[in-house]
């Protein structure tokens, strides 16, 4: 399986964000993971559309934008226009008809689609949307804050979603986010994940290339 590493800029130094992104690009990262929080859907506020616009000007890396916001259908188009390559939002954050409309809007703008599920949400909820998805994101911590510990009890959910993907949409990627480092990477890859979000495990180390390599090598075992 082709493993992709997506460092989360939530753990980066925002004073030198362009340099931070260049360091992970040079270090072999595949995606830039952008966590957007609104203080409503999750109990924290992070960044929004202006930062995505700035990132798009600063890098040609794939921008994997994760919306942890209430009623995301209102904003998915704006994030596409700002330069996101993929827009992911939470299945818990909107009504079914608005989820479908949002996914269609993202596709109409030529971007990739993803849905995310919180730890307490069963993986089966993604099934009605799977034919429209390019990726599913499983949260292995409660969304809203960086630096949390990996929840090993999410591994069966990852396996279950991988089984659904294999049956109904084999081209769909499976991403995990939360507590991913060189110790937990092999666990989630064994369960079926192929895109690994890592925040403090990459940006918390001075040598970003070595951090990315360590996660990738661990995942390959």
Backbone as numpy.savetxt, mean C-alpha at the origin, in Angstrom:
# Nx Ny Nz CAx CAy CAz Cx Cy Cz
7.86 -16.09 -7.23 7.03 -14.89 -7.23 7.90 -13.64 -7.23
7.51 -12.67 -8.03 8.25 -11.41 -8.12 7.88 -10.53 -6.93
8.82 -10.35 -6.01 8.57 -9.57 -4.80 8.93 -8.11 -5.04
8.01 -7.22 -4.65 8.23 -5.79 -4.79 8.26 -5.15 -3.41
9.17 -4.20 -3.24 9.33 -3.48 -1.98 8.81 -2.06 -2.17
7.92 -1.64 -1.26 7.28 -0.32 -1.35 7.51 0.44 -0.04
8.63 1.14 0.08 8.86 1.91 1.31 7.80 3.00 1.50
7.33 3.11 2.73 6.31 4.10 3.07 6.95 5.40 3.52
6.62 6.49 2.83 7.21 7.78 3.18 6.68 8.33 4.49
5.70 7.65 5.11 5.23 8.08 6.43 6.38 8.12 7.43
7.40 7.28 7.19 8.55 7.22 8.09 9.74 8.03 7.58
9.55 8.73 6.46 10.66 9.50 5.88 10.80 10.87 6.57
11.90 11.54 6.26 12.14 12.90 6.73 11.52 13.86 5.71
10.41 14.50 6.07 9.69 15.34 5.10 10.44 16.61 4.75
11.41 16.99 5.55 12.22 18.16 5.22 13.03 17.90 3.95
13.41 16.65 3.76 14.22 16.28 2.59 13.56 15.13 1.82
12.26 15.27 1.57 11.50 14.16 1.02 11.98 13.74 -0.36
12.28 14.68 -1.23 12.76 14.33 -2.57 14.04 13.51 -2.49
14.95 13.92 -1.60 16.20 13.17 -1.43 15.93 11.78 -0.87
15.00 11.69 0.06 14.64 10.39 0.64 14.12 9.45 -0.43
13.25 9.95 -1.30 12.69 9.12 -2.37 13.79 8.72 -3.35
14.71 9.62 -3.65 15.82 9.28 -4.54 16.69 8.19 -3.91
16.86 8.23 -2.59 17.67 7.20 -1.94 17.04 5.82 -2.07
15.72 5.73 -1.91 15.10 4.41 -2.03 15.04 3.96 -3.49
14.92 4.93 -4.43 14.97 4.56 -5.84 16.32 3.96 -6.17
17.37 4.66 -5.76 18.73 4.17 -6.00 18.98 2.86 -5.25
18.28 2.67 -4.16 18.47 1.48 -3.34 17.67 0.28 -3.81
16.91 0.44 -4.89 16.23 -0.71 -5.46 14.77 -0.87 -5.11
14.16 0.14 -4.51 12.73 0.04 -4.20 11.91 0.00 -5.49
10.78 -0.67 -5.44 9.92 -0.81 -6.62 8.83 0.25 -6.65
8.22 0.53 -5.52 7.13 1.50 -5.41 7.47 2.50 -4.31
6.84 3.66 -4.36 6.81 4.59 -3.23 5.40 4.50 -2.65
5.29 4.12 -1.38 3.99 3.99 -0.74 3.67 5.30 -0.01
2.52 5.87 -0.34 2.12 7.19 0.17 0.87 7.03 1.03
1.01 7.21 2.33 -0.10 7.04 3.27 -0.83 8.37 3.48
-2.09 8.41 3.10 -2.92 9.61 3.23 -3.96 9.35 4.33
-3.92 10.17 5.38 -4.83 10.01 6.52 -5.58 11.30 6.78
-6.86 11.18 7.15 -7.71 12.37 7.26 -8.16 12.71 8.68
-7.77 11.91 9.68 -8.22 12.19 11.04 -9.65 11.78 11.31
-10.33 11.21 10.32 -11.71 10.75 10.48 -11.78 9.23 10.37
-11.35 8.71 9.23 -11.35 7.25 9.06 -10.32 6.61 9.98
-9.21 7.29 10.18 -8.18 6.86 11.13 -7.86 8.03 12.06
-7.37 7.74 13.28 -7.14 8.82 14.26 -5.81 9.52 14.08
-5.52 9.94 12.87 -4.29 10.65 12.61 -4.45 11.42 11.31
-3.65 12.44 11.11 -3.65 13.24 9.88 -2.23 13.21 9.32
-2.11 12.96 8.02 -0.76 12.91 7.44 -0.62 13.90 6.30
-0.81 13.46 5.07 -0.54 14.29 3.90 -1.69 14.17 2.91
-1.61 14.94 1.82 -2.70 14.91 0.86 -2.25 15.18 -0.55
-3.14 15.75 -1.32 -2.94 15.93 -2.76 -1.69 16.77 -3.08
-1.41 17.89 -2.38 -0.23 18.68 -2.75 1.08 17.90 -2.66
1.21 17.01 -1.68 2.44 16.22 -1.54 2.56 15.23 -2.68
1.44 14.62 -3.09 1.48 13.70 -4.23 1.90 14.45 -5.49
1.37 15.65 -5.69 1.77 16.48 -6.85 3.27 16.76 -6.82
3.78 17.10 -5.65 5.20 17.40 -5.52 6.06 16.16 -5.77
5.61 15.02 -5.24 6.34 13.78 -5.48 6.39 13.44 -6.96
5.26 13.67 -7.65 5.22 13.34 -9.07 6.23 14.17 -9.85
6.45 15.41 -9.43 7.44 16.26 -10.10 8.87 15.82 -9.78
9.03 15.19 -8.60 10.37 14.88 -8.11 10.88 13.51 -8.53
9.97 12.60 -8.94 10.40 11.24 -9.24 9.53 10.61 -10.31
10.13 9.65 -11.02 9.35 8.86 -11.96 9.00 7.49 -11.37
9.23 7.31 -10.08 8.89 6.05 -9.43 7.37 5.84 -9.39
6.97 4.60 -9.28 5.56 4.22 -9.19 5.01 4.69 -7.85
3.99 5.55 -7.89 3.39 6.09 -6.66 2.17 5.26 -6.27
2.32 4.53 -5.20 1.32 3.63 -4.63 0.63 4.41 -3.50
-0.52 5.01 -3.80 -1.17 5.95 -2.88 -2.29 5.25 -2.12
-2.14 5.20 -0.81 -3.05 4.48 0.09 -3.91 5.50 0.85
-5.19 5.58 0.49 -6.10 6.53 1.10 -6.77 5.92 2.34
-6.40 6.42 3.50 -7.07 6.05 4.75 -7.98 7.22 5.12
-9.02 7.39 4.30 -9.89 8.56 4.42 -11.35 8.14 4.33
-12.21 8.97 4.87 -13.65 8.72 4.85 -14.23 9.07 3.48
-15.13 8.23 2.99 -15.81 8.42 1.70 -14.82 8.77 0.58
-13.90 7.86 0.31 -12.82 8.16 -0.64 -13.27 8.42 -2.07
-14.51 8.02 -2.40 -14.97 8.26 -3.78 -14.93 9.74 -4.15
-14.96 10.62 -3.13 -14.93 12.06 -3.38 -13.58 12.53 -3.91
-12.52 11.76 -3.68 -11.18 12.25 -3.93 -10.33 11.40 -4.86
-10.78 10.20 -5.22 -9.90 9.32 -6.00 -9.46 9.97 -7.31
-10.36 10.66 -7.97 -10.01 11.31 -9.23 -8.94 12.36 -9.05
-9.04 13.12 -7.96 -8.05 14.18 -7.70 -6.67 13.58 -7.45
-6.61 12.44 -6.76 -5.31 11.81 -6.53 -4.74 11.24 -7.82
-5.61 10.73 -8.69 -5.14 10.30 -10.02 -4.55 11.47 -10.77
-5.25 12.59 -10.78 -4.79 13.78 -11.50 -3.50 14.33 -10.90
-3.31 14.13 -9.59 -2.11 14.63 -8.92 -0.87 13.82 -9.28
-1.07 12.61 -9.81 0.08 11.82 -10.24 0.19 10.43 -9.67
-0.80 9.99 -8.90 -0.78 8.61 -8.39 -0.79 7.63 -9.55
-0.02 6.57 -9.44 -0.05 5.49 -10.43 -1.07 4.42 -10.03
-1.25 4.28 -8.74 -2.25 3.36 -8.18 -2.93 4.07 -7.02
-4.26 3.95 -6.95 -5.00 4.52 -5.83 -5.68 3.37 -5.09
-5.36 3.26 -3.81 -5.92 2.24 -2.93 -6.77 2.94 -1.88
-7.95 2.39 -1.62 -8.77 2.93 -0.53 -9.43 1.79 0.23
-10.02 2.10 1.36 -10.53 1.06 2.25 -11.96 0.68 1.94
-12.19 -0.62 1.89 -13.54 -1.13 1.64 -14.50 -0.72 2.75
-13.96 -0.47 3.95 -14.80 -0.09 5.09 -15.21 1.38 5.05
-14.61 2.17 4.15 -14.75 3.62 4.20 -15.86 4.18 3.32
-16.55 3.31 2.55 -17.54 3.82 1.62 -18.65 2.80 1.41
-19.72 3.26 0.75 -20.84 2.38 0.41 -20.52 1.57 -0.85
-21.08 0.37 -0.99 -20.74 -0.48 -2.14 -20.87 0.21 -3.49
-21.96 0.97 -3.69 -22.13 1.62 -4.99 -21.06 2.68 -5.23
-20.62 3.34 -4.16 -19.59 4.36 -4.31 -18.20 3.72 -4.49
-17.99 2.56 -3.89 -16.74 1.83 -4.11 -16.61 1.46 -5.58
-17.69 0.92 -6.15 -17.68 0.54 -7.56 -17.45 1.76 -8.45
-18.13 2.86 -8.14 -17.97 4.08 -8.94 -16.55 4.62 -8.85
-15.96 4.56 -7.66 -14.60 5.05 -7.46 -13.60 4.19 -8.24
-13.78 2.89 -8.20 -12.88 2.00 -8.95 -13.00 2.27 -10.45
-14.20 2.48 -10.91 -14.40 2.78 -12.34 -13.75 4.12 -12.72
-13.83 5.10 -11.82 -13.23 6.40 -12.11 -11.71 6.30 -12.20
-11.12 5.54 -11.28 -9.67 5.35 -11.31 -9.25 4.70 -12.62
-9.99 3.67 -13.01 -9.69 2.97 -14.26 -9.84 3.90 -15.46
-10.88 4.73 -15.44 -11.14 5.65 -16.55 -10.00 6.65 -16.72
-9.29 6.94 -15.63 -8.16 7.85 -15.70 -6.85 7.13 -16.02
-6.96 5.84 -16.32 -5.79 5.09 -16.74 -4.86 4.66 -15.62
-5.37 4.66 -14.39 -4.55 4.30 -13.24 -4.95 2.93 -12.69
-4.12 2.39 -11.82 -4.40 1.09 -11.22 -5.24 1.25 -9.95
-5.98 0.18 -9.65 -6.93 0.20 -8.54 -6.53 -0.79 -7.46
-6.86 -0.43 -6.21 -6.65 -1.36 -5.11 -7.66 -1.08 -4.01
-8.01 -2.13 -3.28 -8.81 -2.00 -2.08 -8.03 -2.55 -0.90
-8.21 -1.91 0.25 -7.54 -2.34 1.47 -8.55 -2.81 2.50
-8.12 -3.78 3.33 -8.96 -4.28 4.42 -8.23 -4.14 5.74
-8.94 -3.63 6.74 -8.41 -3.50 8.09 -8.32 -4.88 8.76
-7.57 -4.98 9.85 -7.38 -6.30 10.48 -8.67 -7.03 10.85
-9.69 -6.33 11.31 -10.90 -7.02 11.76 -11.89 -7.32 10.62
-11.58 -6.87 9.42 -12.46 -7.08 8.27 -12.12 -8.40 7.58
-13.10 -9.27 7.35 -12.81 -10.53 6.66 -12.37 -10.29 5.21
-11.46 -11.10 4.76 -10.94 -10.94 3.41 -11.97 -11.15 2.33
-13.02 -11.88 2.63 -14.04 -12.19 1.63 -14.77 -10.95 1.12
-14.69 -9.82 1.84 -15.40 -8.62 1.41 -14.89 -8.09 0.07
-13.69 -8.48 -0.32 -13.15 -7.95 -1.58 -13.70 -8.68 -2.80
-14.34 -9.82 -2.58 -14.75 -10.66 -3.71 -15.66 -9.95 -4.73
-16.66 -9.15 -4.29 -17.51 -8.49 -5.28 -16.78 -7.47 -6.16
-15.58 -7.06 -5.73 -14.84 -6.02 -6.44 -13.60 -6.56 -7.16
-13.30 -7.83 -6.95 -12.01 -8.37 -7.36 -11.75 -8.25 -8.85
-12.79 -8.36 -9.66 -12.58 -8.27 -11.10 -12.13 -6.88 -11.55
-12.33 -5.87 -10.69 -11.92 -4.49 -11.01 -10.57 -4.12 -10.40
-9.95 -5.03 -9.66 -8.78 -4.68 -8.87 -7.47 -5.11 -9.51
-6.46 -4.24 -9.35 -5.09 -4.58 -9.70 -4.29 -5.02 -8.49
-4.79 -4.68 -7.29 -4.09 -5.05 -6.07 -5.07 -5.06 -4.90
-4.79 -5.94 -3.94 -5.48 -5.93 -2.65 -4.43 -5.67 -1.58
-4.75 -4.79 -0.63 -3.84 -4.47 0.46 -4.41 -4.99 1.77
-3.66 -5.85 2.43 -4.04 -6.37 3.75 -3.24 -5.61 4.80
-3.96 -4.96 5.72 -3.29 -4.27 6.82 -2.90 -5.28 7.90
-1.62 -5.31 8.23 -1.13 -6.21 9.27 -0.83 -5.44 10.56
-1.38 -4.22 10.63 -1.50 -3.43 11.86 -2.82 -2.66 11.71
-3.26 -2.04 12.78 -4.42 -1.14 12.68 -3.97 0.12 11.95
-4.68 0.54 10.91 -4.23 1.71 10.14 -4.29 2.99 10.96
-3.36 3.89 10.67 -3.40 5.20 11.30 -2.09 5.68 11.87
-1.19 4.75 12.18 0.10 5.13 12.77 1.20 4.22 12.24
2.39 4.78 12.05 3.54 3.99 11.67 4.20 3.37 12.88
5.09 2.41 12.64 5.91 1.84 13.69 5.24 0.82 14.58
4.06 0.32 14.18 3.37 -0.68 14.99 3.94 -2.08 14.76
3.65 -2.99 15.70 4.13 -4.35 15.60 3.25 -5.18 14.66
3.88 -6.06 13.93 3.22 -6.95 12.99 2.22 -7.87 13.70
1.03 -8.01 13.12 -0.01 -8.88 13.67 0.04 -10.22 12.94
0.65 -11.22 13.58 0.82 -12.52 12.94 -0.51 -13.22 12.68
-1.55 -12.84 13.41 -2.84 -13.49 13.19 -3.50 -13.06 11.89
-2.86 -12.17 11.14 -3.36 -11.80 9.81 -2.88 -12.76 8.72
-1.94 -13.65 9.04 -1.41 -14.56 8.03 -2.49 -15.46 7.40
-3.43 -16.02 8.18 -4.50 -16.80 7.53 -5.34 -15.96 6.57
-5.57 -14.69 6.90 -6.33 -13.81 6.00 -5.57 -13.62 4.69
-4.27 -13.40 4.78 -3.45 -13.25 3.58 -3.57 -14.49 2.71
-3.49 -15.66 3.35 -3.61 -16.91 2.59 -4.98 -17.02 1.92
-6.01 -16.63 2.65 -7.36 -16.70 2.09 -7.56 -15.79 0.90
-7.03 -14.57 1.01 -7.15 -13.63 -0.12 -6.31 -14.09 -1.30
-5.15 -14.64 -1.02 -4.33 -15.18 -2.12 -5.10 -16.28 -2.85
-5.82 -17.12 -2.12 -6.61 -18.18 -2.75 -7.70 -17.59 -3.64
-8.37 -16.52 -3.16 -9.39 -15.86 -3.97 -8.79 -15.25 -5.23
-7.65 -14.59 -5.07 -6.98 -13.98 -6.21 -6.60 -15.05 -7.24
-6.02 -16.14 -6.77 -5.60 -17.20 -7.69 -6.78 -17.77 -8.46
-7.94 -17.81 -7.79 -9.11 -18.40 -8.44 -9.81 -17.43 -9.39
-9.91 -16.16 -8.99 -10.76 -15.22 -9.73 -10.02 -14.12 -10.48
-8.79 -13.76 -10.05 -8.07 -12.65 -10.71 -6.57 -12.85 -10.52
-5.99 -13.84 -11.20 -4.58 -14.18 -10.96 -3.60 -13.03 -11.19
-3.98 -12.04 -11.99 -3.07 -10.92 -12.26 -3.02 -9.91 -11.13
-3.92 -10.02 -10.17 -4.01 -9.06 -9.07 -2.85 -9.26 -8.10
-2.23 -8.16 -7.70 -1.15 -8.24 -6.71 -1.73 -8.25 -5.30
-0.94 -8.76 -4.35 -1.35 -8.82 -2.95 -0.29 -8.12 -2.10
-0.69 -7.01 -1.52 0.22 -6.15 -0.74 -0.08 -6.29 0.75
0.96 -6.18 1.56 0.79 -6.14 3.01 1.47 -4.89 3.55
0.88 -4.35 4.61 1.37 -3.10 5.19 1.22 -3.16 6.70
2.36 -3.05 7.40 2.31 -2.99 8.86 3.31 -3.92 9.51
4.37 -3.35 10.08 5.35 -4.15 10.81 6.19 -5.04 9.93
6.35 -4.67 8.65 7.13 -5.50 7.73 8.61 -5.14 7.82
9.44 -6.18 8.05 10.89 -6.03 8.08 11.50 -7.35 7.62
12.79 -7.52 7.82 13.43 -8.74 7.33 13.02 -9.98 8.12
12.38 -9.79 9.28 11.90 -10.94 10.06 10.50 -11.36 9.62
9.64 -10.40 9.34 8.25 -10.73 9.00 8.04 -10.91 7.50
8.93 -10.39 6.66 8.77 -10.51 5.21 8.61 -11.96 4.75
9.45 -12.91 5.23 9.26 -14.28 4.75 7.92 -14.88 5.15
7.36 -14.43 6.27 6.06 -14.95 6.72 4.95 -14.55 5.76
4.94 -13.26 5.38 3.85 -12.79 4.53 4.02 -13.28 3.09
5.25 -13.42 2.63 5.47 -13.95 1.29 5.05 -15.42 1.24
5.37 -16.17 2.27 4.94 -17.56 2.33 3.42 -17.67 2.31
2.74 -16.66 2.89 1.28 -16.65 2.91 0.67 -16.20 1.59
1.50 -15.63 0.69 1.00 -15.27 -0.62 1.15 -13.84 -1.04
1.72 -12.97 -0.19 1.90 -11.57 -0.55 3.08 -11.42 -1.51
2.99 -10.41 -2.39 4.12 -10.15 -3.28 4.55 -8.68 -3.31
3.80 -7.79 -2.63 4.21 -6.39 -2.50 4.29 -6.07 -1.01
5.46 -5.65 -0.55 5.71 -5.45 0.87 5.95 -3.97 1.17
5.07 -3.40 1.99 5.24 -2.02 2.44 6.09 -2.03 3.69
7.13 -1.22 3.69 8.00 -1.11 4.87 8.30 0.35 5.12
8.03 0.81 6.33 8.27 2.20 6.68 9.54 2.38 7.48
9.43 2.20 8.79 10.58 2.41 9.66 11.69 1.40 9.39
11.35 0.22 8.85 12.37 -0.78 8.55 13.30 -0.32 7.43
12.85 0.64 6.63 13.70 1.22 5.58 14.20 2.59 5.98
13.26 3.51 6.27 13.66 4.89 6.55 14.24 5.06 7.95
14.09 4.05 8.79 14.69 4.11 10.12 16.13 3.65 10.15
16.65 3.25 9.00 18.04 2.81 8.91 18.84 3.77 8.03
20.09 4.03 8.37 20.87 5.00 7.61 21.18 4.54 6.19
21.34 3.22 5.99 21.64 2.68 4.67 20.35 2.10 4.10
19.64 2.90 3.31 18.34 2.47 2.78 18.48 1.31 1.80
19.55 1.33 0.99 19.77 0.25 0.03 19.96 -1.08 0.75
20.72 -1.06 1.84 20.95 -2.29 2.61 19.65 -2.75 3.27
18.85 -1.81 3.76 17.57 -2.16 4.37 16.64 -2.84 3.37
16.57 -2.27 2.17 15.72 -2.85 1.11 16.25 -4.22 0.71
17.56 -4.33 0.56 18.16 -5.61 0.19 17.90 -6.67 1.25
18.00 -6.30 2.52 17.78 -7.25 3.60 16.35 -7.80 3.56
15.38 -6.92 3.32 13.97 -7.36 3.24 13.77 -8.25 2.03
14.33 -7.85 0.89 14.16 -8.63 -0.34 14.82 -10.02 -0.21
16.00 -10.05 0.36 16.70 -11.32 0.53 15.95 -12.23 1.50
15.43 -11.64 2.58 14.68 -12.43 3.55 13.42 -13.00 2.93
12.77 -12.18 2.09 11.53 -12.62 1.45 11.76 -13.74 0.45
12.97 -13.81 -0.07 13.29 -14.82 -1.08 13.61 -16.18 -0.49
13.80 -16.24 0.81 14.17 -17.51 1.47 12.97 -18.43 1.55
